[in-house]
CSV table of C-alpha atoms in Angstrom, one decimal:
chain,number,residue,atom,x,y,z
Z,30,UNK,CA,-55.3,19.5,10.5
Z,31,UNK,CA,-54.7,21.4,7.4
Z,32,UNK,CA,-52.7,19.3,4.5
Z,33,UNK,CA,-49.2,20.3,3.7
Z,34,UNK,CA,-47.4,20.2,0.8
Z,35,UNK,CA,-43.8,17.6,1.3
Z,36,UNK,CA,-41.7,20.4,1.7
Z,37,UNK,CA,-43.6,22.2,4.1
Z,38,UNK,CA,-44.2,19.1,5.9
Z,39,UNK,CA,-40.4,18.0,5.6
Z,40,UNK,CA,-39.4,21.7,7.4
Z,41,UNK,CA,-42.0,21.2,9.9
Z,42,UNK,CA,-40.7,17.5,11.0
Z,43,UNK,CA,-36.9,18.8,10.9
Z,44,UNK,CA,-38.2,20.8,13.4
Z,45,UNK,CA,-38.0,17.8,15.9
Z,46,UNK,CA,-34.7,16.2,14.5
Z,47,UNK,CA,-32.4,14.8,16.7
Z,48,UNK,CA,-29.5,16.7,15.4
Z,49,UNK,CA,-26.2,14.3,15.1
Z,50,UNK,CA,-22.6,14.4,15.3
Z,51,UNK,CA,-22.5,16.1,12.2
Z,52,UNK,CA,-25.0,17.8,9.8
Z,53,UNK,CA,-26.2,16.2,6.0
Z,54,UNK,CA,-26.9,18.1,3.1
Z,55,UNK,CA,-30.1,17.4,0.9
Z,56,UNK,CA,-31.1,17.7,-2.4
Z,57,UNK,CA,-35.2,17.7,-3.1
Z,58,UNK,CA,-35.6,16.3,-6.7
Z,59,UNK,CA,-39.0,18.3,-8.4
Z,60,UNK,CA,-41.3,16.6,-10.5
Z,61,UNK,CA,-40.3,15.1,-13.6
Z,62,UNK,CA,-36.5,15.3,-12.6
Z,63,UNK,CA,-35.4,11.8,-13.6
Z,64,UNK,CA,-34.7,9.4,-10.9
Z,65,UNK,CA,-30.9,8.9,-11.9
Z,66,UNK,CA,-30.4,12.8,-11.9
Z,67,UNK,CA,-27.5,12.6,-9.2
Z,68,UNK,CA,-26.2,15.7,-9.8
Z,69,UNK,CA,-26.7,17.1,-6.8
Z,70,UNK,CA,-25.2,14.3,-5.0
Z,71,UNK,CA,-28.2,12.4,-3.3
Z,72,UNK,CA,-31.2,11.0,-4.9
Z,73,UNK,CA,-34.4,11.6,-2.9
Z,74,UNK,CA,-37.3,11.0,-3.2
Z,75,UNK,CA,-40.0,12.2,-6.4
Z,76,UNK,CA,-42.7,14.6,-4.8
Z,77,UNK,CA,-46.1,13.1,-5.1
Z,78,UNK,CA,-44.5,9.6,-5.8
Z,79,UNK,CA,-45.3,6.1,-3.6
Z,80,UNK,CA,-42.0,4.3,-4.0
Z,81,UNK,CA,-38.2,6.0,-3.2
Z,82,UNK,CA,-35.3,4.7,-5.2
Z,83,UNK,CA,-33.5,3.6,-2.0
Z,84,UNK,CA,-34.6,2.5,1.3
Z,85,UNK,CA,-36.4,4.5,4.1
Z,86,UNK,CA,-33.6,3.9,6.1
Z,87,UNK,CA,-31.0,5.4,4.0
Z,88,UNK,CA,-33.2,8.2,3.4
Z,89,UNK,CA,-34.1,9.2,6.7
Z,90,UNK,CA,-30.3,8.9,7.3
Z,91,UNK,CA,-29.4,11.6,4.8
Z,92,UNK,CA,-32.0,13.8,5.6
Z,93,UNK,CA,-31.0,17.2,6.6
Z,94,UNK,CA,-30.3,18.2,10.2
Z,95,UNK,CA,-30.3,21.1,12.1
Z,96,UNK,CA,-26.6,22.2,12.8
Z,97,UNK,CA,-26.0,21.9,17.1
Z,98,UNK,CA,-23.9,24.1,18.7
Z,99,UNK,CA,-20.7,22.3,19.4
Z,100,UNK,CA,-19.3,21.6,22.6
Z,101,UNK,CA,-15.5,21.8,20.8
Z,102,UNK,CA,-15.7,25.4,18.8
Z,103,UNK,CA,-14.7,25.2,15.1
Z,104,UNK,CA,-12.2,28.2,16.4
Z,105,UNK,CA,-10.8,25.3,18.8
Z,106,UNK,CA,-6.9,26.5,17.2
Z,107,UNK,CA,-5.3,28.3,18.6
Z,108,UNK,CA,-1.5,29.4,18.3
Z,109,UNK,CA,-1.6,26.9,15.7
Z,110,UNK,CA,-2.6,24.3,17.8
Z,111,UNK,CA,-5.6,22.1,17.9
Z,112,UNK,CA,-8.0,22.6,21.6
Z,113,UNK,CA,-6.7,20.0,23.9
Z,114,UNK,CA,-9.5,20.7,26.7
Z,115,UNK,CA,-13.3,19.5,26.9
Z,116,UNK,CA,-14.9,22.6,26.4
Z,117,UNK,CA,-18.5,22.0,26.6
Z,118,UNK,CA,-20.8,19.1,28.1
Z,119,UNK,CA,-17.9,16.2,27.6
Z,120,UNK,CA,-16.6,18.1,30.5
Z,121,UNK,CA,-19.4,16.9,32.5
Z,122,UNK,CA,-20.4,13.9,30.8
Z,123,UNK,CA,-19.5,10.6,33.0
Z,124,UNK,CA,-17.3,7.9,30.8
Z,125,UNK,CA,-19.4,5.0,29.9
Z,126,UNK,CA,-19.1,1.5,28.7
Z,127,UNK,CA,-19.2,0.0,25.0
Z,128,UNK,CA,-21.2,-3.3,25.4
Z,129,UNK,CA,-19.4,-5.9,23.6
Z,130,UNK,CA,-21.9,-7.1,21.2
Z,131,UNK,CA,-19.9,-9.9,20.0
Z,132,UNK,CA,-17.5,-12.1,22.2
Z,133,UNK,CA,-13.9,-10.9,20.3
Z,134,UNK,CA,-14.9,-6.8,20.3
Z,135,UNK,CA,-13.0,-6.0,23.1
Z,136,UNK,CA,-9.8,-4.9,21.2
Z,137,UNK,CA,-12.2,-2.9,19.4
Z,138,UNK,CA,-13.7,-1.2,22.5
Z,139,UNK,CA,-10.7,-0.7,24.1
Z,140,UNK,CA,-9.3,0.9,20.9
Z,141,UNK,CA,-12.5,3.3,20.4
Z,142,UNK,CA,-12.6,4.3,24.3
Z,143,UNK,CA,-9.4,5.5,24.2
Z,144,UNK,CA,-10.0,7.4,20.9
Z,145,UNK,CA,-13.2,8.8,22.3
Z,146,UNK,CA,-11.5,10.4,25.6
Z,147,UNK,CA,-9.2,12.7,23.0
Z,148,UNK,CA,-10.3,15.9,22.8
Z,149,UNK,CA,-8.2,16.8,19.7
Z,150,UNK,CA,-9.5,14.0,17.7
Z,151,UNK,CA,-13.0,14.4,18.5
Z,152,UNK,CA,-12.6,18.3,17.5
Z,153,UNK,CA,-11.5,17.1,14.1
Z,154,UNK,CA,-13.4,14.3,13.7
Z,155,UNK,CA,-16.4,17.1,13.5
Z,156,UNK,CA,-14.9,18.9,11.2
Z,157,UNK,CA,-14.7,16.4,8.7
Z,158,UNK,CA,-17.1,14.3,6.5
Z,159,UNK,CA,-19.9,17.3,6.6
Z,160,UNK,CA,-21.7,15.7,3.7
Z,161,UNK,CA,-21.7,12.1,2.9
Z,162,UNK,CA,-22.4,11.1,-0.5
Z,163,UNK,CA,-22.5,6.9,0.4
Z,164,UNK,CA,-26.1,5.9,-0.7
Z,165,UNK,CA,-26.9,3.1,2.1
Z,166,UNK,CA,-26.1,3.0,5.6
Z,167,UNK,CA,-22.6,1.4,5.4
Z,168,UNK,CA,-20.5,4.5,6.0
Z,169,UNK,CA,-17.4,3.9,8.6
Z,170,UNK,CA,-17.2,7.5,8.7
Z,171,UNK,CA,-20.8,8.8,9.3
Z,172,UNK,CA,-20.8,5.6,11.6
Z,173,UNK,CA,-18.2,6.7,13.9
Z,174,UNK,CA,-19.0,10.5,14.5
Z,175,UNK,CA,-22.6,8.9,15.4
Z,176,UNK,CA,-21.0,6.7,18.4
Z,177,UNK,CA,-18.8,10.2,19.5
Z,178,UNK,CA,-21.8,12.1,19.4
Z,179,UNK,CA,-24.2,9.5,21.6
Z,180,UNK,CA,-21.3,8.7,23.9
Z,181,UNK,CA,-20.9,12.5,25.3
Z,182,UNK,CA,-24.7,13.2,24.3
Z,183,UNK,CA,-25.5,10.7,27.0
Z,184,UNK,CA,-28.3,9.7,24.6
Z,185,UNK,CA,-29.6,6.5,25.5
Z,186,UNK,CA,-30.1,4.9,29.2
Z,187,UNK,CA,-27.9,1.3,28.8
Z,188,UNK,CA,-25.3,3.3,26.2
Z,189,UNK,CA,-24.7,3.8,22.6
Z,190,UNK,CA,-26.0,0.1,21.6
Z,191,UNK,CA,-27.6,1.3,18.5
Z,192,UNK,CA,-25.4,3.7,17.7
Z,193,UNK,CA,-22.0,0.7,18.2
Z,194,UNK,CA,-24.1,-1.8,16.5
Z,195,UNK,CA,-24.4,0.1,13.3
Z,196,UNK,CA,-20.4,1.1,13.9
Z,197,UNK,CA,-19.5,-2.4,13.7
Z,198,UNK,CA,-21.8,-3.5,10.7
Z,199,UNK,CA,-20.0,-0.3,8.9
Z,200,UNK,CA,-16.5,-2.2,10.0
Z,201,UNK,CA,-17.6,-5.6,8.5
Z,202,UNK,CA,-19.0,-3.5,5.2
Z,203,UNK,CA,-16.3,-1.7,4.6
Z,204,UNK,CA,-13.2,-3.5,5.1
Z,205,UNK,CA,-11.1,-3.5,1.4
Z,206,UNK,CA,-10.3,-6.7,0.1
Z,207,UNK,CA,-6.8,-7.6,1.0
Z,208,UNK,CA,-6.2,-5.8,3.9
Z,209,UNK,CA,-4.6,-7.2,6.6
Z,210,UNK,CA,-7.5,-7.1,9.0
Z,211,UNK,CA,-10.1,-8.3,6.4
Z,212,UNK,CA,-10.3,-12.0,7.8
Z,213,UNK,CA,-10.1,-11.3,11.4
Z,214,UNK,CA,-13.0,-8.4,10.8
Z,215,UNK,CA,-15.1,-10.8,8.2
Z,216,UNK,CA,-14.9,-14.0,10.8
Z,217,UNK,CA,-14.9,-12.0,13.8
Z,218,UNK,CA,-12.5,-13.0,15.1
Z,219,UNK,CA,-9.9,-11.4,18.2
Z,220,UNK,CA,-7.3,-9.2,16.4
Z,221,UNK,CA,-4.9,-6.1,17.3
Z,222,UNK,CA,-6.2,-3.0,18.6
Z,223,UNK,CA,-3.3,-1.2,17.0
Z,224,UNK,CA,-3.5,-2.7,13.7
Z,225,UNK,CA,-7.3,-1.8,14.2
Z,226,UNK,CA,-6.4,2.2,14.8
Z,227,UNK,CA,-4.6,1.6,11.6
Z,228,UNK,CA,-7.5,0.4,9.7
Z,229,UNK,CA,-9.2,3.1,11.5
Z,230,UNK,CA,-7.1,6.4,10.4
Z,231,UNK,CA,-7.1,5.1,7.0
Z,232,UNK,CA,-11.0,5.1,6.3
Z,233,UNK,CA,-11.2,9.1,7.5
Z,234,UNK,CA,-10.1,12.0,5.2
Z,235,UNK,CA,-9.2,15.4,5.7
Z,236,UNK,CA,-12.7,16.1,3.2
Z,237,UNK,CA,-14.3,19.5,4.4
Z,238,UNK,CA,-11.5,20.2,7.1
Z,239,UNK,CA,-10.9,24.2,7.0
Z,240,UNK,CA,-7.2,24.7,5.4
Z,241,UNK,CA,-5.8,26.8,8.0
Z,242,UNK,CA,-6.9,23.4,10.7
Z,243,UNK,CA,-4.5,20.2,11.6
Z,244,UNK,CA,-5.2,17.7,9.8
Z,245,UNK,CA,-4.9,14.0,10.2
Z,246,UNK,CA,-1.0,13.9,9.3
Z,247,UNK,CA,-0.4,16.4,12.2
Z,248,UNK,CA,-2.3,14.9,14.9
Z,249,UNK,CA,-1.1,11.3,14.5
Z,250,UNK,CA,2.1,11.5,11.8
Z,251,UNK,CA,5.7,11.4,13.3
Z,252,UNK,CA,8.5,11.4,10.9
Z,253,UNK,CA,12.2,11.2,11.6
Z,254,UNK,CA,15.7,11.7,9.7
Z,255,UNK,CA,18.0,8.9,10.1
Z,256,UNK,CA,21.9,10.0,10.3
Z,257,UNK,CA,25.6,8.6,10.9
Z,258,UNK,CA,29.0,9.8,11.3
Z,259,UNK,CA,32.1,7.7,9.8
Z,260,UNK,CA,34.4,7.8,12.6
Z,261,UNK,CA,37.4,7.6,10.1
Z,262,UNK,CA,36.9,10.1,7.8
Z,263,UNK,CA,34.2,12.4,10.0
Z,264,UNK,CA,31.2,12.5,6.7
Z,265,UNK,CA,28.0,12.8,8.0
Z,266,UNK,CA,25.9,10.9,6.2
Z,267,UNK,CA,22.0,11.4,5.7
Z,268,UNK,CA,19.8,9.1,3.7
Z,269,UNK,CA,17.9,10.9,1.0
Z,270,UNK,CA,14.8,9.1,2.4
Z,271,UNK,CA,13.1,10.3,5.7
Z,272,UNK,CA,12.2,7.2,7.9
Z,273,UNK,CA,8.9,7.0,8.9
Z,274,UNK,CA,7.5,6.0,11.8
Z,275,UNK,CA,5.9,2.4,12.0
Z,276,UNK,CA,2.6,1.9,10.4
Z,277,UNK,CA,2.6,4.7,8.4
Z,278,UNK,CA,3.8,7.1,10.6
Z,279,UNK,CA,1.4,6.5,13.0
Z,280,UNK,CA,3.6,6.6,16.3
Z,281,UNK,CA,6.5,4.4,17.5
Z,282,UNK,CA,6.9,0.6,17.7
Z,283,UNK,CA,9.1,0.2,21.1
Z,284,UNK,CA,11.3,-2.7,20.6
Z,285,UNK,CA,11.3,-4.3,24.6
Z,286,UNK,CA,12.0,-8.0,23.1
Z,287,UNK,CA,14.7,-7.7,25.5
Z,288,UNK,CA,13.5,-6.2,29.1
Z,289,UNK,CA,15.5,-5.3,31.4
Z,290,UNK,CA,14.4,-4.1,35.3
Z,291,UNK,CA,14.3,-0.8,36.0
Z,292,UNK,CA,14.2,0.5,32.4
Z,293,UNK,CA,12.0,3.7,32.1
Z,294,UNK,CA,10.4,3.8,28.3
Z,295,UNK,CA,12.0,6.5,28.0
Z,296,UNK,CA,15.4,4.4,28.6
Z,297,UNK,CA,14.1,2.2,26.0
Z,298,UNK,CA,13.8,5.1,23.3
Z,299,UNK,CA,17.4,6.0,23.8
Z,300,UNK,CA,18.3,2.8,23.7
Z,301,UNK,CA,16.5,1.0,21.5
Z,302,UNK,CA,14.5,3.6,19.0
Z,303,UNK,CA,16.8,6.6,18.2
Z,304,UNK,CA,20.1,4.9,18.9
Z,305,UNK,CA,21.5,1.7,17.3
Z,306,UNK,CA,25.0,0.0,16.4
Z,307,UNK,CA,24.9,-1.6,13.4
Z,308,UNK,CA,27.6,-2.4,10.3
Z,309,UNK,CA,27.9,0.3,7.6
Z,310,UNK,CA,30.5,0.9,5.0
Z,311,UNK,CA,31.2,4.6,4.4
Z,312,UNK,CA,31.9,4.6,0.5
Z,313,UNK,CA,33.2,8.4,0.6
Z,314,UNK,CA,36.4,8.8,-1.3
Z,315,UNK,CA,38.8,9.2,1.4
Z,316,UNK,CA,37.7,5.9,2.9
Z,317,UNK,CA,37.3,4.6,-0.8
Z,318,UNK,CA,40.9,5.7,-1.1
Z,319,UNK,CA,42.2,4.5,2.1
Z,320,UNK,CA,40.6,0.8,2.6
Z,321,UNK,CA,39.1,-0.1,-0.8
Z,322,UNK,CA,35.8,-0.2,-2.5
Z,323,UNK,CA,35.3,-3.8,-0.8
Z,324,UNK,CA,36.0,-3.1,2.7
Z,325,UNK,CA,33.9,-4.5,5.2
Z,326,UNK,CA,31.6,-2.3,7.0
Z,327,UNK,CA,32.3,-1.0,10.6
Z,328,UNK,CA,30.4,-0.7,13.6
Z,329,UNK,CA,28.8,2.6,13.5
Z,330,UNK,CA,26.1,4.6,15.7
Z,331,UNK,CA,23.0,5.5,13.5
Z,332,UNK,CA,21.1,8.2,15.5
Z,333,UNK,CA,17.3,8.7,14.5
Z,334,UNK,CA,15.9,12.4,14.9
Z,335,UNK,CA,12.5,13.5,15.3
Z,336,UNK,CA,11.4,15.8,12.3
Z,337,UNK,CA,7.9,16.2,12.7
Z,338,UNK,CA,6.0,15.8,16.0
Z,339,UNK,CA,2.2,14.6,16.5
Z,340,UNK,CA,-0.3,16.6,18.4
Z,341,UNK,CA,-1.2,12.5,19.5
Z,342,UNK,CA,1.7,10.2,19.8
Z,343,UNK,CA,0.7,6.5,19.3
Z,344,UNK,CA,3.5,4.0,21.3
Z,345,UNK,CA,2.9,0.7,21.1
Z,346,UNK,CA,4.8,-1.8,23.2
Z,347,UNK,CA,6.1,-4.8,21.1
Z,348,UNK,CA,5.4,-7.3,23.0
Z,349,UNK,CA,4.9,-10.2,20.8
Z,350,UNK,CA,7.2,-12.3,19.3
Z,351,UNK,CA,7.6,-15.7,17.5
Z,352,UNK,CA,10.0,-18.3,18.0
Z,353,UNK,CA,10.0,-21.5,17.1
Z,354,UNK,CA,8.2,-24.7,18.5
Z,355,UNK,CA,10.7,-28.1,17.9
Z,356,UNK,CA,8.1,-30.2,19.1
Z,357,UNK,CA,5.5,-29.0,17.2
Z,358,UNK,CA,7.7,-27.5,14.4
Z,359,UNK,CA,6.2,-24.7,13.8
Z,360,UNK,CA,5.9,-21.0,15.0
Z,361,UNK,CA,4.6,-19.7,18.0
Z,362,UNK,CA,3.8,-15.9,19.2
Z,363,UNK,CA,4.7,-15.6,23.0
Z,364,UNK,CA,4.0,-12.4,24.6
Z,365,UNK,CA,6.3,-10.2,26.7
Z,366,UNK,CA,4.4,-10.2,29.9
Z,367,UNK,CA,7.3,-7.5,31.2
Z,368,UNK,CA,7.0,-4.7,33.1
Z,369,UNK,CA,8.1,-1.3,31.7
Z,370,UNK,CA,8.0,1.6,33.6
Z,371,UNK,CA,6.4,4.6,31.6
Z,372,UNK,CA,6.4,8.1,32.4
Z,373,UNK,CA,3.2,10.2,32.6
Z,374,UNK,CA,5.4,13.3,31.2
Z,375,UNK,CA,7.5,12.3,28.2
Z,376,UNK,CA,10.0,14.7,27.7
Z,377,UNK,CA,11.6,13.8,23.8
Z,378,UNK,CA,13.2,17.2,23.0
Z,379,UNK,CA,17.1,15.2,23.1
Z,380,UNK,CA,15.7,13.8,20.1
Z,381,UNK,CA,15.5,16.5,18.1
Z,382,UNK,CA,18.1,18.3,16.4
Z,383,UNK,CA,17.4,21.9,17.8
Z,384,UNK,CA,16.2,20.6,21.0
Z,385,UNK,CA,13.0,22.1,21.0
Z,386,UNK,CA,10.2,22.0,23.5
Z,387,UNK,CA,8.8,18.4,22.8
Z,388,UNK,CA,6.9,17.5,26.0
Z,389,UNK,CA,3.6,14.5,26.0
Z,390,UNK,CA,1.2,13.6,28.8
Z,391,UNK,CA,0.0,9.9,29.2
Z,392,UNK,CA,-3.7,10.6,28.3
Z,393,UNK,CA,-4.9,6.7,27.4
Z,394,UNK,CA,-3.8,3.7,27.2
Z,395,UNK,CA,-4.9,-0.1,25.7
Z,396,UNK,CA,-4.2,-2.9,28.1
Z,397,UNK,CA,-4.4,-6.6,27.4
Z,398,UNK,CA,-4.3,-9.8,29.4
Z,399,UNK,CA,-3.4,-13.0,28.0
Z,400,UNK,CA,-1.1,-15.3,26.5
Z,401,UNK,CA,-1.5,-13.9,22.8
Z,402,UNK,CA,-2.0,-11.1,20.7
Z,403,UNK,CA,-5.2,-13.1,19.4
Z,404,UNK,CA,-6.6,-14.3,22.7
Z,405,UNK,CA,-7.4,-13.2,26.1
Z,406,UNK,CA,-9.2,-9.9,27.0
Z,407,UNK,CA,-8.7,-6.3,25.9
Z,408,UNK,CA,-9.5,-3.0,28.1
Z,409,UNK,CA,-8.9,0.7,28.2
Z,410,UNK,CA,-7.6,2.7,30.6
Z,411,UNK,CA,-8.4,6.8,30.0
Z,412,UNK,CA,-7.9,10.3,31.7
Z,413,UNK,CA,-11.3,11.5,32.3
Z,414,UNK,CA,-13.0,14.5,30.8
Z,415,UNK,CA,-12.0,16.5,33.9
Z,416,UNK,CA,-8.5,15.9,33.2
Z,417,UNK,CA,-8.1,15.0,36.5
Z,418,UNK,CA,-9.6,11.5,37.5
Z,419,UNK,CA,-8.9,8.4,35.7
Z,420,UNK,CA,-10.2,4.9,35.5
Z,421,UNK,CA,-10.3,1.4,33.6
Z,422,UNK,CA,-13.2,0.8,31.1
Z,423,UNK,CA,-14.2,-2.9,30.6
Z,424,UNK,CA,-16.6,-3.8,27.9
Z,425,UNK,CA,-19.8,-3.6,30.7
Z,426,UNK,CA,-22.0,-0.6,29.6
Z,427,UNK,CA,-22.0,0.7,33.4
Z,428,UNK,CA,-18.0,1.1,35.1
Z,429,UNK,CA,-17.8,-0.3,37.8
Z,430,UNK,CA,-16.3,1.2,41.1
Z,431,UNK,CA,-12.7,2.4,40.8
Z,432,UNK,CA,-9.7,1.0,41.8
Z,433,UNK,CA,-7.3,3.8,42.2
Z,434,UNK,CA,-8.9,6.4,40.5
Z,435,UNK,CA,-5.7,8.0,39.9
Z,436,UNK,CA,-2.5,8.2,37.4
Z,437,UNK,CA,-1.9,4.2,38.5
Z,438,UNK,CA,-5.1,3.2,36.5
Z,439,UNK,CA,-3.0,4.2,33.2
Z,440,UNK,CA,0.2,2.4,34.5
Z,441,UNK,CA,-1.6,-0.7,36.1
Z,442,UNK,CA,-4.4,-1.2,34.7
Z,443,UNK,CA,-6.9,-3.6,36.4
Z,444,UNK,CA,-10.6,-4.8,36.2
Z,445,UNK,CA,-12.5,-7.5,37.9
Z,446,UNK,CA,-9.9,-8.6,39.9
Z,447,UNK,CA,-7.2,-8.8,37.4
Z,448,UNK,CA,-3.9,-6.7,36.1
Z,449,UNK,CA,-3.5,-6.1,32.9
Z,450,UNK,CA,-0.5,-5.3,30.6
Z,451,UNK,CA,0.4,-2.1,29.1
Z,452,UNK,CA,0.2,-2.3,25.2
Z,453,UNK,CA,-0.5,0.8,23.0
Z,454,UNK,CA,-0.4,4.4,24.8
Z,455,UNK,CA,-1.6,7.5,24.0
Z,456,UNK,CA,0.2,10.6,24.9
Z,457,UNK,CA,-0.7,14.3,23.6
Z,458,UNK,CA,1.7,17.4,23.4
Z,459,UNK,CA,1.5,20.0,25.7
């Protein structure tokens, strides 16, 4: 075989790449280019030169890869919104199990399986992060659009083992110190899948994302306006500040803490989310002029309104509380084991002040059973690629047979034998 030069020899092993979730970038430094010449944002290797200043693996991660045709076109917006259908092999690719490679992952599975079976997140999750500039293989980004890729690649025979592994060392890596999730991630230990999505949405940027595409803010963002009416002097009154949705806008915290039978979600919302009595004092002048500057508030409504609507609305259920333990004086977290009825079509256009079209469709949703937030057994619950079949996905690598098969399995979820409770659901606009 006739010797190649390294760059003739790099082309013709690229040639046989296993292309990714996303492409890299690559810089070749020429000889006698100083080894701390980052200029061009990666340091490779010297031609001609027996050592690399960083590891083989690291290089071989940021080695250039052929770009693959995507299942989800970069066009995928349309009408100013983001593709909502599988448009490629996803379509036909059967949903498949995360192994749980440690014994408290499940809230994590759960959390990434219902990520995974969203179309519009997976279109802009490639459209971000095209070239990563992390020297090392602890990137949470370049981690992640590695599992989405080998989960509807169907590369591998027993899953995307390799591919989670390296996910979950980037979770541990890359955690900030301080955050709320650091010691639960550090110690491994059983923690919240929502808080998890959180931590999640936080580590990925809009970097590379085409101007004219939705970015993170629209897919998962709700903002709302928060207004009241003085009943004695008829000022409406708006707060200069918009309220934003729990956890940084990311979706809506449903306050059940006290369930009632029969009570759709969407009962709930009225009830408890957009509608509330509570004691203001209007300090306009007639009411200034008529009771005095230290009057006593009233009972007022304070109506919330929905200002900006996701493309993926996030509610989670709160159904933890604490109370507290006189024997053991302390507190304690009990969960809210209650049933609430949720719609598969969410129709929230009375909470918006034009009344525009504001319908979601029950897509995914994170179950848990238990006694506490930080114990017991997490699953997911998805709508297929097909968009027609559904089915609960347990940590096991293979699903097992369905039990319903149908919109039930998002409602009531159930695996080996037992029910799960409803706890964070996914809905996406139509």
């Amino acid at each position: 075989m006739a010797c190649r030069s390294n760059d003739s020899l790099l082309s013709y092993l690229l040639r046989f790449w296993n292309p990714p979730f996303r492409s890299r970038g690559v810089a070749i430094r020429t000889k006698g280019q100083p080894a701390s010449d980052t200029s061009s944002g990666v340091i490779t290797k010297n031609e001609g030169s027996p050592t690399s200043d960083i590891s083989s693996e690291a290089r071989r991660s940021r080695l250039p890869r052929p770009a693959r045709q995507r299942s989800v076109p970069y066009d995928g917006v349309r009408d100013g919104r983001i593709t909502k259908k599988w448009a490629g092999r996803e379509k036909e690719r059967p949903s498949r199990g995360l192994h749980n490679t440690a014994t408290n992952f499940c809230y994590r599975n759960a959390t990434l399986q219902c990520l995974i079976h969203l179309p519009e997140f997976c279109d802009y999750l490639k459209k971000i992060h095209s070239f990563c500039a992390v020297v090392g293989k602890h990137c949470l980004v370049c981690a992640l659009q590695d599992l989405v890729w080998a989960y509807w690649s169907g590369v591998g025979m027993y899953g995307t083992g390799r591919q989670l592994t390296r996910f979950n060392r980037a979770v541990k890596a890359c955690i900030p110190e301080g955050h709320l999730m650091e010691e639960d991630i550090k110690y491994g230990h059983q923690s919240d899948p929502f808080e998890f999505l959180q931590y999640l949405l936080e580590a990925l940027e809009d970097e590379g994302l085409p101007a004219d595409d939705l970015n993170q803010s629209d897919l998962f963002t709700i903002e709302h306006e928060v207004e009241w009416t003085c009943e004695d002097c008829g000022k409406v009154h708006i707060p200069n500040e918009q309220a934003v949705g729990f956890g940084h806008g990311l979706g809506v915290a449903l306050n059940i803490q006290n369930p009632q039978n029969g009570l759709t979600m969407l009962e709930y919302l009225r009830c408890n989310e957009y509608s509330e009595e509570c004691d203001i004092r209007c300090e306009s002048a007639e009411c200034i002029a008529n009771f005095g500057k230290k009057a006593e508030g009233r009972t007022r409504i304070r109506r919330k309104f929905i200002i900006q609507a996701p493309e993926i609305l996030v509610i989670r259920l709160v159904r933890y509380t604490s109370m507290w333990d006189y024997e053991e004086q302390e507190q304690v977290q009990t969960k809210i084991a209650d049933n609430v009825i949720f719609e598969e079509y969410l129709d929230l256009r009375e909470f918006t002040r034009s009344e525009e079209h504001m319908m979601y469709q029950l897509q995914r949703v994170v179950a848990h059973n238990g006694e506490t937030i930080g114990s017991g057994h997490y699953i997911a619950a998805v709508r297929k690629a097909d968009g027609k079949s559904f089915c609960s996905i347990n940590d096991d690598v293979k699903i097992g047979k369905e039990m319903r098969g149908c919109v039930e399995e998002l409602e009531f979820p159930t695996s080996r034998g037992e029910d799960f409770t409803p706890y964070v659901l996914f809905y996406s606009k139509i």
